[in-house]
Amino acid sequence: MRILGIETSCDETAIAIVEGRGERLTVKKHLVASQIKIHAKYGGVVPEVAAREHLPKIDALLRRTVAADGRGIDAIAVTAGPGLITSLRVGTDVARTLAWAWGKPLVAVNHLEGHIYANWLSDGKMRFPALVLIVSGGHTELVLMKGHGKYRLLGATRDDAAGEAFDKVGKMLGLGYPGGPAVSKMAARGNVRAVKLPRPMIDSGDYDFSFAGLKTAVLYETKKRRVNVADMCASFEQAVVDVLVAKTIRAAKQYRAKTVLLAGGVAANRRLRYALSSIAHLPDLTYTTDNAAMIAAAGYFKARRREFIDPMKLEPNPNWQL
Ligand code: KG4
Ligand code: ZN
């Protein structure tokens, strides 16, 4: 079964074709048009600008990916939430129009489910129950996955998401946008013990997170004294990783997870990958940040269960919970 994936939930326009056979997936095409340069000027994503940019980009990417009559495609999978409503609408409108015109079945995919299924795009045996750590720009969640499409939320951030904290710290330290990759690059040259920072909620006994206080602690330390930027980045990154890893391990034990999966943009972080490498399945770096191959992958498993949606009933939901 060949799935056309469409992703426009935030500031990346992405199209992919993924072929699925049984549990095995092969990426046939995978294109991402980033808007980072445009939003970098503003220090963050400007929703109206993101939505406007999606349309010409999605048109260009589709022409490079798929025949005008949709031949060879068995189903269309599109991100319907969570994300920016104006951005989501571009992708869902294009997807529903193609599904209607081509007469192909349509699948609505949750963006976070897409991040989880990025794991199925690389080798490895995934067994259930799986414990998933989702760390992106908008979400930080621990999810128990009992089977394909079966999720139970164990905990989430009460304020900033992990990626958001990285981005804000990057901005604070003058490292530009997006902060995550910049902070992580700087951190590689720093000393993780240089600055004493809190590990918020590490012993809270639940599976929730909080990163706003950590970000404030970085701001406070930066104002108090001159700290080497690399040392600050390393200390901050280590604090985030310590909390994420501690809670992931605890949850994996409590729920007797047979696999631990890492998902979301922050899954690109080297220190986090290293810390989880012995216990978790790690998604390929190519598919950690927003892309459409992961949406097609999740869409494939939904299509196998025949979870289709009428093109005329598809409504993007910016707050769609997993
Ligand atoms: O999943 P994603 O592409 O978009 C959302 O769905 O939010 O995640 C983007 C987030 C951003 O906050 C970005 O700074 C962060 O992932 N990120 C990283 C790294 N690469 C991307 N954070 C830390 N270290 C990285 N190497
Ligand atoms: Zn994402």
Short mmCIF file of C-alpha atoms and ligand atoms in Angstrom, two decimals:
data_model
loop_
_atom_site.label_atom_id
_atom_site.label_comp_id
_atom_site.label_asym_id
_atom_site.label_seq_id
_atom_site.Cartn_x
_atom_site.Cartn_y
_atom_site.Cartn_z
CA MET A 1 0.00 0.00 0.00
CA ARG A 2 1.39 3.42 -1.01
CA ILE A 3 0.54 6.42 1.13
CA LEU A 4 0.94 10.07 0.21
CA GLY A 5 1.74 12.04 3.38
CA ILE A 6 1.08 15.77 3.80
CA GLU A 7 2.33 17.83 6.76
CA THR A 8 1.76 21.56 7.32
CA SER A 9 1.08 21.82 11.05
CA CYS A 10 3.67 24.49 11.83
CA ASP A 11 6.40 26.04 9.69
CA GLU A 12 7.61 23.11 7.60
CA THR A 13 5.80 22.15 4.41
CA ALA A 14 6.37 18.46 3.76
CA ILE A 15 5.27 15.79 1.29
CA ALA A 16 6.27 12.12 1.25
CA ILE A 17 5.38 8.79 -0.23
CA VAL A 18 5.77 5.74 1.99
CA GLU A 19 5.15 2.15 0.98
CA GLY A 20 3.97 -0.28 3.61
CA ARG A 21 3.97 -4.07 3.58
CA GLY A 22 2.98 -5.79 6.79
CA GLU A 23 4.99 -4.01 9.48
CA ARG A 24 7.70 -2.90 7.06
CA LEU A 25 7.81 0.62 5.67
CA THR A 26 9.93 2.05 2.84
CA VAL A 27 10.25 5.76 2.18
CA LYS A 28 9.92 6.32 -1.57
CA LYS A 29 9.93 10.12 -1.52
CA HIS A 30 10.52 12.63 1.24
CA LEU A 31 10.63 16.39 0.71
CA VAL A 32 10.62 19.17 3.33
CA ALA A 33 10.52 22.88 2.50
CA SER A 34 11.63 24.75 5.59
CA GLN A 35 10.57 28.30 6.44
CA ILE A 36 13.23 28.73 9.11
CA LYS A 37 14.99 31.59 7.28
CA ILE A 38 11.75 33.56 7.00
CA HIS A 39 10.76 33.17 10.67
CA ALA A 40 14.30 33.63 12.01
CA LYS A 41 13.93 37.36 11.30
CA TYR A 42 11.09 37.49 13.84
CA GLY A 43 12.73 35.19 16.39
CA GLY A 44 9.90 32.65 16.15
CA VAL A 45 7.11 31.33 13.95
CA VAL A 46 4.62 33.98 12.78
CA PRO A 47 1.39 32.02 12.14
CA GLU A 48 -0.02 34.20 9.31
CA VAL A 49 3.31 34.15 7.49
CA ALA A 50 3.62 30.36 7.94
CA ALA A 51 0.15 29.75 6.48
CA ARG A 52 0.78 32.01 3.50
CA GLU A 53 4.08 30.28 2.71
CA HIS A 54 2.58 26.76 2.82
CA LEU A 55 0.44 27.09 -0.30
CA PRO A 56 3.09 27.86 -2.97
CA LYS A 57 5.46 25.38 -1.30
CA ILE A 58 2.96 22.53 -1.11
CA ASP A 59 2.12 23.05 -4.79
CA ALA A 60 5.79 22.90 -5.80
CA LEU A 61 6.48 19.80 -3.66
CA LEU A 62 3.40 17.93 -4.91
CA ARG A 63 4.41 18.48 -8.52
CA ARG A 64 7.81 16.95 -7.78
CA THR A 65 6.34 13.97 -5.94
CA VAL A 66 3.18 12.67 -7.52
CA ALA A 67 1.48 12.43 -10.94
CA ALA A 68 -1.34 14.91 -11.59
CA ASP A 69 -3.92 12.10 -11.58
CA GLY A 70 -2.59 10.53 -8.38
CA ARG A 71 -1.78 7.19 -10.00
CA GLY A 72 0.18 4.79 -7.84
CA ILE A 73 -1.19 6.29 -4.60
CA ASP A 74 -3.55 4.12 -2.52
CA ALA A 75 -4.44 6.58 0.25
CA ILE A 76 -3.72 10.13 1.44
CA ALA A 77 -2.65 10.87 5.01
CA VAL A 78 -2.66 14.42 6.35
CA THR A 79 -1.85 16.06 9.68
CA ALA A 80 -5.13 17.33 11.13
CA GLY A 81 -3.73 18.55 14.48
CA PRO A 82 -2.35 19.58 16.88
CA GLY A 83 -0.66 22.68 15.46
CA LEU A 84 -1.38 26.15 14.16
CA ILE A 85 -4.93 26.22 12.84
CA THR A 86 -4.11 28.45 9.84
CA SER A 87 -1.20 26.18 8.86
CA LEU A 88 -3.16 22.95 9.41
CA ARG A 89 -5.97 24.21 7.20
CA VAL A 90 -3.71 24.50 4.15
CA GLY A 91 -2.68 20.84 4.38
CA THR A 92 -6.13 19.49 5.18
CA ASP A 93 -7.76 21.51 2.38
CA VAL A 94 -5.21 20.28 -0.16
CA ALA A 95 -5.54 16.68 1.09
CA ARG A 96 -9.33 16.63 1.03
CA THR A 97 -9.39 18.15 -2.46
CA LEU A 98 -6.95 15.54 -3.80
CA ALA A 99 -8.83 12.71 -2.09
CA TRP A 100 -12.09 13.90 -3.60
CA ALA A 101 -10.67 14.52 -7.09
CA TRP A 102 -8.67 11.26 -7.24
CA GLY A 103 -11.29 9.18 -5.47
CA LYS A 104 -8.72 7.93 -2.92
CA PRO A 105 -9.34 7.21 0.76
CA LEU A 106 -8.28 9.87 3.25
CA VAL A 107 -6.74 9.44 6.72
CA ALA A 108 -6.48 12.19 9.36
CA VAL A 109 -3.26 11.81 11.36
CA ASN A 110 -2.41 13.28 14.74
CA HIS A 111 0.94 15.08 14.45
CA LEU A 112 2.25 13.43 17.63
CA GLU A 113 1.24 10.02 16.35
CA GLY A 114 3.32 10.90 13.29
CA HIS A 115 6.35 11.63 15.48
CA ILE A 116 5.88 8.26 17.20
CA TYR A 117 5.68 6.43 13.87
CA ALA A 118 8.95 8.01 12.71
CA ASN A 119 10.39 5.10 14.71
CA TRP A 120 8.87 2.62 12.23
CA LEU A 121 10.87 4.26 9.42
CA SER A 122 14.11 2.75 10.69
CA ASP A 123 15.07 -0.82 11.52
CA GLY A 124 14.35 -2.39 14.85
CA LYS A 125 11.77 -4.51 16.51
CA MET A 126 9.02 -2.56 18.20
CA ARG A 127 7.09 -4.57 20.77
CA PHE A 128 4.06 -3.57 22.81
CA PRO A 129 3.45 -2.22 25.35
CA ALA A 130 5.83 0.53 24.27
CA LEU A 131 6.69 3.53 26.39
CA VAL A 132 7.06 6.67 24.28
CA LEU A 133 8.82 9.87 25.25
CA ILE A 134 7.53 12.64 22.98
CA VAL A 135 9.70 15.75 23.05
CA SER A 136 8.94 18.45 20.49
CA GLY A 137 8.62 22.21 20.26
CA GLY A 138 5.03 22.11 21.44
CA HIS A 139 4.80 18.90 23.51
CA THR A 140 6.55 16.89 26.20
CA GLU A 141 4.61 13.73 27.00
CA LEU A 142 5.09 10.22 28.27
CA VAL A 143 2.69 7.91 26.50
CA LEU A 144 2.00 4.23 26.94
CA MET A 145 1.32 2.61 23.59
CA LYS A 146 -0.50 -0.69 24.04
CA GLY A 147 -0.75 -1.45 20.33
CA HIS A 148 -0.99 0.32 16.98
CA GLY A 149 -3.16 3.39 17.48
CA LYS A 150 -3.72 2.71 21.21
CA TYR A 151 -2.39 5.42 23.46
CA ARG A 152 -2.62 6.31 27.12
CA LEU A 153 -1.21 9.61 28.31
CA LEU A 154 0.85 9.08 31.50
CA GLY A 155 2.10 12.63 31.96
CA ALA A 156 2.86 15.89 30.20
CA THR A 157 4.53 19.22 30.75
CA ARG A 158 2.68 21.68 32.93
CA ASP A 159 4.26 24.68 31.23
CA ASP A 160 6.96 24.86 28.54
CA ALA A 161 7.70 21.91 26.27
CA ALA A 162 11.30 20.66 26.21
CA GLY A 163 11.92 22.06 22.73
CA GLU A 164 10.31 25.34 23.70
CA ALA A 165 12.68 25.61 26.69
CA PHE A 166 15.65 24.98 24.38
CA ASP A 167 14.37 27.66 21.99
CA LYS A 168 13.82 30.21 24.77
CA VAL A 169 17.23 29.57 26.34
CA GLY A 170 18.81 29.90 22.89
CA LYS A 171 17.09 33.25 22.43
CA MET A 172 18.16 34.39 25.91
CA LEU A 173 21.78 33.54 25.16
CA GLY A 174 21.63 35.30 21.78
CA LEU A 175 21.96 32.12 19.74
CA GLY A 176 19.11 32.90 17.32
CA TYR A 177 16.17 30.82 16.12
CA PRO A 178 15.55 27.91 16.41
CA GLY A 179 17.43 27.66 19.69
CA GLY A 180 17.39 23.88 20.12
CA PRO A 181 20.02 22.91 17.56
CA ALA A 182 22.11 26.01 18.41
CA VAL A 183 22.10 25.33 22.17
CA SER A 184 22.93 21.69 21.56
CA LYS A 185 25.84 22.60 19.27
CA MET A 186 27.27 25.01 21.85
CA ALA A 187 26.70 22.47 24.63
CA ALA A 188 29.07 20.02 22.97
CA ARG A 189 31.97 22.32 23.91
CA GLY A 190 30.81 23.10 27.43
CA ASN A 191 31.11 21.64 30.92
CA VAL A 192 27.87 20.13 32.22
CA ARG A 193 28.90 20.79 35.83
CA ALA A 194 29.84 24.45 35.35
CA VAL A 195 26.46 25.86 36.41
CA LYS A 196 24.28 24.33 39.13
CA LEU A 197 20.73 24.14 37.79
CA PRO A 198 17.57 22.53 39.19
CA ARG A 199 16.11 19.23 37.87
CA PRO A 200 12.43 20.26 38.08
CA MET A 201 9.98 17.57 39.22
CA ILE A 202 12.58 14.80 38.92
CA ASP A 203 11.30 13.21 42.15
CA SER A 204 7.66 14.29 41.85
CA GLY A 205 6.40 10.71 41.74
CA ASP A 206 4.22 11.37 38.71
CA TYR A 207 5.01 11.59 35.00
CA ASP A 208 4.53 15.31 34.56
CA PHE A 209 7.24 17.78 33.63
CA SER A 210 7.95 21.48 34.12
CA PHE A 211 10.66 23.41 32.32
CA ALA A 212 9.67 27.04 32.86
CA GLY A 213 11.55 27.26 36.17
CA LEU A 214 14.70 25.81 34.64
CA LYS A 215 14.60 28.46 31.92
CA THR A 216 14.22 31.16 34.60
CA ALA A 217 17.15 29.67 36.52
CA VAL A 218 19.29 30.03 33.39
CA LEU A 219 18.22 33.66 33.07
CA TYR A 220 19.00 34.31 36.75
CA GLU A 221 22.45 32.71 36.57
CA THR A 222 23.25 34.63 33.37
CA LYS A 223 22.37 37.94 35.02
CA LYS A 224 24.16 37.12 38.28
CA ARG A 225 27.58 36.50 36.82
CA ARG A 226 29.46 36.08 33.59
CA VAL A 227 29.06 32.50 32.53
CA ASN A 228 30.67 30.94 29.52
CA VAL A 229 27.86 30.36 26.98
CA ALA A 230 29.02 26.83 26.11
CA ASP A 231 29.09 25.91 29.82
CA MET A 232 25.60 27.34 30.32
CA CYS A 233 24.27 25.41 27.32
CA ALA A 234 25.87 22.17 28.50
CA SER A 235 24.55 22.57 32.06
CA PHE A 236 21.05 23.40 30.83
CA GLU A 237 20.99 20.53 28.35
CA GLN A 238 22.18 18.08 30.99
CA ALA A 239 19.44 19.23 33.39
CA VAL A 240 16.73 18.67 30.75
CA VAL A 241 18.15 15.29 29.75
CA ASP A 242 18.45 14.13 33.40
CA VAL A 243 14.75 14.80 34.04
CA LEU A 244 13.55 13.28 30.76
CA VAL A 245 15.65 10.14 31.18
CA ALA A 246 14.81 9.59 34.87
CA LYS A 247 11.07 9.75 34.26
CA THR A 248 11.23 7.66 31.10
CA ILE A 249 13.10 4.87 32.86
CA ARG A 250 10.75 4.94 35.84
CA ALA A 251 7.66 4.78 33.60
CA ALA A 252 9.16 1.99 31.47
CA LYS A 253 9.72 -0.08 34.62
CA GLN A 254 6.33 0.61 36.17
CA TYR A 255 4.42 -0.29 33.00
CA ARG A 256 6.76 -3.15 32.04
CA ALA A 257 7.38 -1.67 28.61
CA LYS A 258 8.90 -4.05 26.08
CA THR A 259 10.19 -1.16 23.95
CA VAL A 260 11.03 2.44 24.73
CA LEU A 261 10.59 4.91 21.85
CA LEU A 262 11.91 8.43 21.50
CA ALA A 263 9.90 10.85 19.36
CA GLY A 264 9.73 14.54 18.31
CA GLY A 265 12.15 17.27 17.25
CA VAL A 266 14.21 17.12 20.46
CA ALA A 267 14.91 13.45 19.61
CA ALA A 268 17.61 14.99 17.40
CA ASN A 269 19.49 16.03 20.55
CA ARG A 270 22.75 14.09 20.82
CA ARG A 271 23.01 14.10 24.60
CA LEU A 272 19.46 12.79 24.94
CA ARG A 273 20.05 10.12 22.27
CA TYR A 274 23.26 9.04 23.98
CA ALA A 275 21.57 8.86 27.39
CA LEU A 276 18.75 6.70 26.03
CA SER A 277 20.76 4.70 23.49
CA SER A 278 21.03 1.55 25.59
CA ILE A 279 17.33 1.33 26.44
CA ALA A 280 15.41 3.07 23.65
CA HIS A 281 14.72 2.75 19.95
CA LEU A 282 15.88 6.00 18.36
CA PRO A 283 14.30 7.43 15.20
CA ASP A 284 16.62 8.24 12.28
CA LEU A 285 17.85 11.83 12.52
CA THR A 286 16.24 12.54 9.12
CA TYR A 287 12.78 11.91 10.58
CA THR A 288 13.02 13.47 14.05
CA THR A 289 11.91 17.02 13.18
CA ASP A 290 8.68 17.70 11.27
CA ASN A 291 8.34 15.75 8.02
CA ALA A 292 5.65 13.98 6.01
CA ALA A 293 7.18 10.49 5.92
CA MET A 294 6.23 10.06 9.58
CA ILE A 295 2.67 11.21 8.78
CA ALA A 296 2.45 8.70 5.92
CA ALA A 297 3.84 6.01 8.26
CA ALA A 298 1.16 6.64 10.89
CA GLY A 299 -1.37 6.95 8.06
CA TYR A 300 -0.40 3.53 6.72
CA PHE A 301 -1.25 1.80 10.01
CA LYS A 302 -4.55 3.72 10.23
CA ALA A 303 -5.37 2.84 6.61
CA ARG A 304 -4.71 -0.84 7.40
CA ARG A 305 -7.38 -0.54 10.10
CA ARG A 306 -9.57 1.26 7.55
CA GLU A 307 -9.85 4.35 9.74
CA PHE A 308 -10.77 6.63 6.85
CA ILE A 309 -12.54 9.95 6.98
CA ASP A 310 -15.02 11.52 4.56
CA PRO A 311 -13.12 14.37 2.78
CA MET A 312 -16.02 16.73 3.39
CA LYS A 313 -16.02 15.98 7.14
CA LEU A 314 -12.30 16.56 7.73
CA GLU A 315 -11.82 19.45 10.17
CA PRO A 316 -8.38 20.44 11.45
CA ASN A 317 -8.18 20.45 15.25
CA PRO A 318 -5.36 22.63 16.67
CA ASN A 319 -5.72 21.00 20.12
CA TRP A 320 -6.18 17.36 19.09
CA GLN A 321 -5.04 15.12 21.98
CA LEU A 322 -3.40 11.83 21.19
O1 KG4 B 1 8.89 18.14 16.38
P1 KG4 B 1 9.37 19.44 15.91
O2 KG4 B 1 10.09 19.51 14.58
O3 KG4 B 1 8.21 20.47 15.84
C1 KG4 B 1 7.13 20.40 16.70
O4 KG4 B 1 6.24 19.55 16.47
O5 KG4 B 1 7.14 21.17 17.68
O6 KG4 B 1 10.30 19.98 17.06
C2 KG4 B 1 10.97 21.19 16.96
C3 KG4 B 1 11.67 21.44 18.28
C4 KG4 B 1 12.19 22.86 18.39
O7 KG4 B 1 11.86 23.36 19.65
C5 KG4 B 1 13.69 22.67 18.23
O8 KG4 B 1 14.44 23.66 18.88
C6 KG4 B 1 13.91 21.31 18.86
O9 KG4 B 1 12.81 20.56 18.40
N1 KG4 B 1 15.17 20.70 18.45
C7 KG4 B 1 16.18 20.41 19.30
C8 KG4 B 1 17.23 19.87 18.52
N2 KG4 B 1 16.80 19.84 17.22
C9 KG4 B 1 15.54 20.34 17.20
N3 KG4 B 1 16.30 20.57 20.63
C10 KG4 B 1 17.44 20.19 21.20
N4 KG4 B 1 18.48 19.67 20.53
C11 KG4 B 1 18.43 19.50 19.20
N5 KG4 B 1 19.46 18.99 18.54
ZN ZN B 2 6.51 18.15 15.32
#
